[in-house]
mmCIF file of C-alpha atoms in Angstrom:
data_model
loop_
_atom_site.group_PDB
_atom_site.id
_atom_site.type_symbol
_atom_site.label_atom_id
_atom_site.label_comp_id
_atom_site.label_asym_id
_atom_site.label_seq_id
_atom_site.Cartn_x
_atom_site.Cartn_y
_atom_site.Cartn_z
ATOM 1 C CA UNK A 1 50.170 165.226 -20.005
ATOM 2 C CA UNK A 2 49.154 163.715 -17.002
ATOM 3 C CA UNK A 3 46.877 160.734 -15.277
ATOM 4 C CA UNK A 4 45.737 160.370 -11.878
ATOM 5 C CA UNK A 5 43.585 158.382 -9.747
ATOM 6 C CA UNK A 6 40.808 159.310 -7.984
ATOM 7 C CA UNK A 7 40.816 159.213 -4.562
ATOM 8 C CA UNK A 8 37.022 157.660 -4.592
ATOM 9 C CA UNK A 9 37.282 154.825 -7.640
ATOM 10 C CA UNK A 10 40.844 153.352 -9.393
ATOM 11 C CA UNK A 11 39.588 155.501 -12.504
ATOM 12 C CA UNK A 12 42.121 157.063 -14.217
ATOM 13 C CA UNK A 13 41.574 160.823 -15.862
ATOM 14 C CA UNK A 14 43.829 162.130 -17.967
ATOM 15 C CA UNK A 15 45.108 166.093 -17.708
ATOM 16 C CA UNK A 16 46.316 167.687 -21.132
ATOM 17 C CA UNK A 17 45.994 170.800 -23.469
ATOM 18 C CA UNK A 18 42.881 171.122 -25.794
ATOM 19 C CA UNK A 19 43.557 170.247 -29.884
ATOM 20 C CA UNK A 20 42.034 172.696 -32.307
ATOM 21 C CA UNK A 21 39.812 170.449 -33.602
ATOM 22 C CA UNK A 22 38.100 169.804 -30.089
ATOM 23 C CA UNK A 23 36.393 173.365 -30.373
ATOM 24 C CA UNK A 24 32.656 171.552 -29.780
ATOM 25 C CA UNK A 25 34.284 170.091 -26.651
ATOM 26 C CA UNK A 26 35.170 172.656 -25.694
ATOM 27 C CA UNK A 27 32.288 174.949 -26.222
ATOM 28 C CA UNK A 28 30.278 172.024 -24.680
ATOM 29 C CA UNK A 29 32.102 172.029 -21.382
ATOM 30 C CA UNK A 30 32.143 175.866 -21.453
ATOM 31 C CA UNK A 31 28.389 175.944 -21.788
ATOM 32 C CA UNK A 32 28.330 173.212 -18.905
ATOM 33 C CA UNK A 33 30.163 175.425 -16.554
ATOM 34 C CA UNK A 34 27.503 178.247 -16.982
ATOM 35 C CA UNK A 35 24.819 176.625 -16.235
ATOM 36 C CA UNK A 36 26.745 175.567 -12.234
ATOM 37 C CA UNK A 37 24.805 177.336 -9.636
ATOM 38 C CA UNK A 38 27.682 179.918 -8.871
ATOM 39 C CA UNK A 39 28.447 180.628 -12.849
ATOM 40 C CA UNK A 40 27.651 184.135 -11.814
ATOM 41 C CA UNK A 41 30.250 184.798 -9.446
ATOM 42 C CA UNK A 42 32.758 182.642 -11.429
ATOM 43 C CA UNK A 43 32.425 183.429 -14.967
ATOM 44 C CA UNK A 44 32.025 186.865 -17.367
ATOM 45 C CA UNK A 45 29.339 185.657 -19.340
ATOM 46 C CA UNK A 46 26.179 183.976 -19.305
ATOM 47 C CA UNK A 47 24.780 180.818 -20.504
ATOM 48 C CA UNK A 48 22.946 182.810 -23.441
ATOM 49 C CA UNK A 49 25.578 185.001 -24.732
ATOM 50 C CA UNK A 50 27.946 181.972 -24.684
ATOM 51 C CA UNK A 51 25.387 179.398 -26.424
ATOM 52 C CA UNK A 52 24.394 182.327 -29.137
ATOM 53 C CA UNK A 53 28.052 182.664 -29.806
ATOM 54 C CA UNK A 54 28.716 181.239 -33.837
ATOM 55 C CA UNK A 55 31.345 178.307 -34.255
ATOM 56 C CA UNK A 56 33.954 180.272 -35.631
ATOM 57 C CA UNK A 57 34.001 181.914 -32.491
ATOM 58 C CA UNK A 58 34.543 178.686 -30.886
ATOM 59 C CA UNK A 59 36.905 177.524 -33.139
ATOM 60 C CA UNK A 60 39.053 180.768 -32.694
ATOM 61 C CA UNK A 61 39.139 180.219 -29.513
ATOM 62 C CA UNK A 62 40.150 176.943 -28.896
ATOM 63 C CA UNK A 63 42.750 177.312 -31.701
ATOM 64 C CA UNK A 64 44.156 179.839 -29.647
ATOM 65 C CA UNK A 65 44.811 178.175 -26.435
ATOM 66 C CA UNK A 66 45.525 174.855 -27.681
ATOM 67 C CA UNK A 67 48.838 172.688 -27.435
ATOM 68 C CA UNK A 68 49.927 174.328 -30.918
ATOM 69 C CA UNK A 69 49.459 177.934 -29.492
ATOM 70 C CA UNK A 70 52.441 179.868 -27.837
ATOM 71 C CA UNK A 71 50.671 182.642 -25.638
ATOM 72 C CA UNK A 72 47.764 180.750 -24.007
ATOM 73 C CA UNK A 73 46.901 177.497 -23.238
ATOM 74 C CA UNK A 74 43.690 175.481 -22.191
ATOM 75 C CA UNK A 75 44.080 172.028 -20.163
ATOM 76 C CA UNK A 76 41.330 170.120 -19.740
ATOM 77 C CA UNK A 77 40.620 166.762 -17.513
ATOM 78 C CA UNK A 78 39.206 163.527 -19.305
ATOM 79 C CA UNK A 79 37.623 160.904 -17.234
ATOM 80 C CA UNK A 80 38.257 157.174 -18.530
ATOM 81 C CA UNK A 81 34.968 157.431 -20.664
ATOM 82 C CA UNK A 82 36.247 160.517 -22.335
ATOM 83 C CA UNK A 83 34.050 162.826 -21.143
ATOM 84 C CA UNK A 84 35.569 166.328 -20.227
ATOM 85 C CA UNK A 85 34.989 166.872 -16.384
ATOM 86 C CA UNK A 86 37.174 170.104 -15.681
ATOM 87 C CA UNK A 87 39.129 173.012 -17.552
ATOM 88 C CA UNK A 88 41.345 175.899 -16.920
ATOM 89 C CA UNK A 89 43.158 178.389 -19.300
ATOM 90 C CA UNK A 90 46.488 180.134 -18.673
ATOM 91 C CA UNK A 91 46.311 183.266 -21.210
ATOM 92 C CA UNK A 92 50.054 184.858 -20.983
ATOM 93 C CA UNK A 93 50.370 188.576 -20.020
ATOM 94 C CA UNK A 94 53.356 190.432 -21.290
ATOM 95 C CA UNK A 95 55.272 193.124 -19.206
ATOM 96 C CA UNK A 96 54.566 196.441 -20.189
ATOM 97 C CA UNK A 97 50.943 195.645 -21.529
ATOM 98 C CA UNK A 98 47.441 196.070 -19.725
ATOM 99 C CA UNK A 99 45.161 193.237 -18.615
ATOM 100 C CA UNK A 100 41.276 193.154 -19.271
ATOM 101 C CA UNK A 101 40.481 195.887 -16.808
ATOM 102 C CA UNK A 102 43.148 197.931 -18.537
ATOM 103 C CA UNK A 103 45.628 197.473 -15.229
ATOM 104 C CA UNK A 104 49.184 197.308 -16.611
ATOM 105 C CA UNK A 105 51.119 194.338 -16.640
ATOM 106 C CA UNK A 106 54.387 195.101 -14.978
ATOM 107 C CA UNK A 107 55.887 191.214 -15.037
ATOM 108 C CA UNK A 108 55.500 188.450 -17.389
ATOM 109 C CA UNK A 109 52.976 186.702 -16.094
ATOM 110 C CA UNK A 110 50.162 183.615 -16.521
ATOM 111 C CA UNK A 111 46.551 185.005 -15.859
ATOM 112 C CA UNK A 112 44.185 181.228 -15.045
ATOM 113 C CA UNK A 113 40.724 182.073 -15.947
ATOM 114 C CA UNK A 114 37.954 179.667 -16.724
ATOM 115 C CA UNK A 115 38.599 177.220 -13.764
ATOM 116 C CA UNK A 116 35.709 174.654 -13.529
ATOM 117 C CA UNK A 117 35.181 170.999 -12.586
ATOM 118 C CA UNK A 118 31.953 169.114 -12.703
ATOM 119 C CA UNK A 119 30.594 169.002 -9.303
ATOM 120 C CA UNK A 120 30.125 165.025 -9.382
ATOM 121 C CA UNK A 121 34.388 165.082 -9.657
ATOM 122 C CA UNK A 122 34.934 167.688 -6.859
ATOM 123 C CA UNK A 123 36.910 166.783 -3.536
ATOM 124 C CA UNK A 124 38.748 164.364 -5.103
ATOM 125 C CA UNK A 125 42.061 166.094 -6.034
ATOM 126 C CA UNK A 126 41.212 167.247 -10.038
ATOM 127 C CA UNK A 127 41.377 170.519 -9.513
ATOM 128 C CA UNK A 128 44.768 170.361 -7.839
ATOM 129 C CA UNK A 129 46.361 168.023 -10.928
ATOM 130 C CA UNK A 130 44.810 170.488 -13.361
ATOM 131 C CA UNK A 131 46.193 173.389 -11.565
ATOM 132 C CA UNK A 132 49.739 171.682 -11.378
ATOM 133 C CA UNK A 133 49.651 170.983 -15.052
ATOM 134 C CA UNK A 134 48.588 174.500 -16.132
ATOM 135 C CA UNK A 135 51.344 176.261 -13.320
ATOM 136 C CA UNK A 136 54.055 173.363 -14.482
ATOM 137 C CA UNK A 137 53.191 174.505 -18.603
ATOM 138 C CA UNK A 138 53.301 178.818 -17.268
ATOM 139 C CA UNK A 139 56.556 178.012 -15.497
ATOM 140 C CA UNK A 140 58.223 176.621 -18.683
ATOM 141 C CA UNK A 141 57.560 178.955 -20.697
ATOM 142 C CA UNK A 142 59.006 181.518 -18.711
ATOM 143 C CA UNK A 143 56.302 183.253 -16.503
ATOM 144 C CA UNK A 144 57.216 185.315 -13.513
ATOM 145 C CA UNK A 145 54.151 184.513 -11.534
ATOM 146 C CA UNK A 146 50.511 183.214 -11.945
ATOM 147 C CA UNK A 147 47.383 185.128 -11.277
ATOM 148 C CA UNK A 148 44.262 184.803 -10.983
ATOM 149 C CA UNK A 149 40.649 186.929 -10.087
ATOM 150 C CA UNK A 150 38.222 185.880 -7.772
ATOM 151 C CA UNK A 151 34.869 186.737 -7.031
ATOM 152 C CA UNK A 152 34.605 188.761 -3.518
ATOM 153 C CA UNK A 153 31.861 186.719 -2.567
ATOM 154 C CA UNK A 154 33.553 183.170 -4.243
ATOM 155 C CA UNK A 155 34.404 181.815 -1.236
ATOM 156 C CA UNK A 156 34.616 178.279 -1.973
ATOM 157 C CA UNK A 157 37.204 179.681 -4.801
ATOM 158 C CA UNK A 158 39.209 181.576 -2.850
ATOM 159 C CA UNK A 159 39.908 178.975 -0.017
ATOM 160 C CA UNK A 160 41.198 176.340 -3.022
ATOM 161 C CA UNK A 161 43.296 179.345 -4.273
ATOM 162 C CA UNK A 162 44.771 179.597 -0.902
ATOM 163 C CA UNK A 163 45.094 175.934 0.331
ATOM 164 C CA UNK A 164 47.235 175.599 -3.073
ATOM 165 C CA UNK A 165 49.462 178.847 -2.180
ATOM 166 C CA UNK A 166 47.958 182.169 -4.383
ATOM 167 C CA UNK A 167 47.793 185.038 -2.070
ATOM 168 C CA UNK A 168 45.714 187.671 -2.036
ATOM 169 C CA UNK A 169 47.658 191.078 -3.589
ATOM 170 C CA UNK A 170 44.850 193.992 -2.190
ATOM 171 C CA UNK A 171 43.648 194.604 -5.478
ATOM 172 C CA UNK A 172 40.377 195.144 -6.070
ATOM 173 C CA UNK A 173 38.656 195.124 -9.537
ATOM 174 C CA UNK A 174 35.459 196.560 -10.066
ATOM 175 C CA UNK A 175 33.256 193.481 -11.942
ATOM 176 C CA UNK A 176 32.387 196.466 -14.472
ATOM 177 C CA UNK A 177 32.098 200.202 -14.815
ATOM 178 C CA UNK A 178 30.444 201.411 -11.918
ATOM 179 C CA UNK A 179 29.535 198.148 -10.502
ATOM 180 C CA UNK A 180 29.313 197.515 -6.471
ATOM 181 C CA UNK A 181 30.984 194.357 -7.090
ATOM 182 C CA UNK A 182 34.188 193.148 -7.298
ATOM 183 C CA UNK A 183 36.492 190.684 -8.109
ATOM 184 C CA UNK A 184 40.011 189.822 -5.651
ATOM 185 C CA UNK A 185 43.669 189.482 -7.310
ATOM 186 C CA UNK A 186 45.296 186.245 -5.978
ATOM 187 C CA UNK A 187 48.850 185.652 -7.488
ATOM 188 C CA UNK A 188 51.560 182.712 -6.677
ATOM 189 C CA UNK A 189 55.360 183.907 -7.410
ATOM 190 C CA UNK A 190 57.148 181.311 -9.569
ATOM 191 C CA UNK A 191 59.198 178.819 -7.412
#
């Protein structure tokens, strides 16, 4: 766990891994994030599907990426009130396996999906400290490198990824079956 200090206010937030039992948290943040103006190019679901989505779905899935988990893990940001202003999830991808598009896996690796941060706590270095705790956690566990998929037209995404050292591999992946659209591999080797 980790605190830092805004660079607009002497606030401190706090950066750590979700608890089980936070699963409305959670699924309240998640349901934020969908409704941000580029959800679509950021996120695999919609606002709908996610909010129609039964607890025990929610549950699940914050049981399995929180601090008691071994093969993902979800970090969050708390401001001082204790509301949740940013997430991201490392989900650990064995060698020899295939990911979500069905590309194999050919190094251990930590896969960061579901980066978000409330646009009133952008620019102000949360995304960087929630980055560095989710890379620090992949890299002790063993990971080979991180990667992550980007949105072609996720600019704003892609220029983070890069000012914080991911590179782009050339590997395209079609958003789904026969889709136009694609999404960018960006992947930072383990130092």
């Amino acid at each position: 766990m980790s605190s830092t200090s805004s660079a607009n206010s002497t606030e401190q937030y706090v950066v750590r891994a979700v608890r089980a039992e936070e699963w409305p948290a959670v699924k309240a943040l998640r349901l934020v994030a969908l409704q941000d103006p580029v959800a679509h190019l950021a996120f695999l679901e919609t606002y709908d599907d996610a909010a129609a989505r039964p607890d025990s779905f929610w549950q699940e899935r914050t049981a399995g990426a929180a601090a008691e988990s071994g093969d993902a893990r979800q970090f969050i940001v708390e401001g001082p009130d204790g509301e949740w202003v940013g997430s991201v999830t490392v989900l650990v991808e064995e060698a020899g396996t295939t990911d979500w598009a069905g590309l194999p896996v050919e190094r251990r690796q930590g896969h960061l999906v579901g980066v978000y941060v409330r646009p009133e706590h952008r620019g102000c270095g949360l995304t960087e400290v929630l980055f560095d705790e989710a890379l620090q956690w992949a890299w002790d566990i063993g990971v080979e490198r991180a990667r992550l998929i980007v949105h072609e037209d996720n600019g704003r995404a892609q220029r983070f990824y890069r000012r914080i050292g991911f590179l782009p591999t050339g590997i395209s992946v079609p958003l789904t079956a026969g889709s136009a659209e694609s999404e960018l591999e960006y992947v930072l080797e383990r130092p």
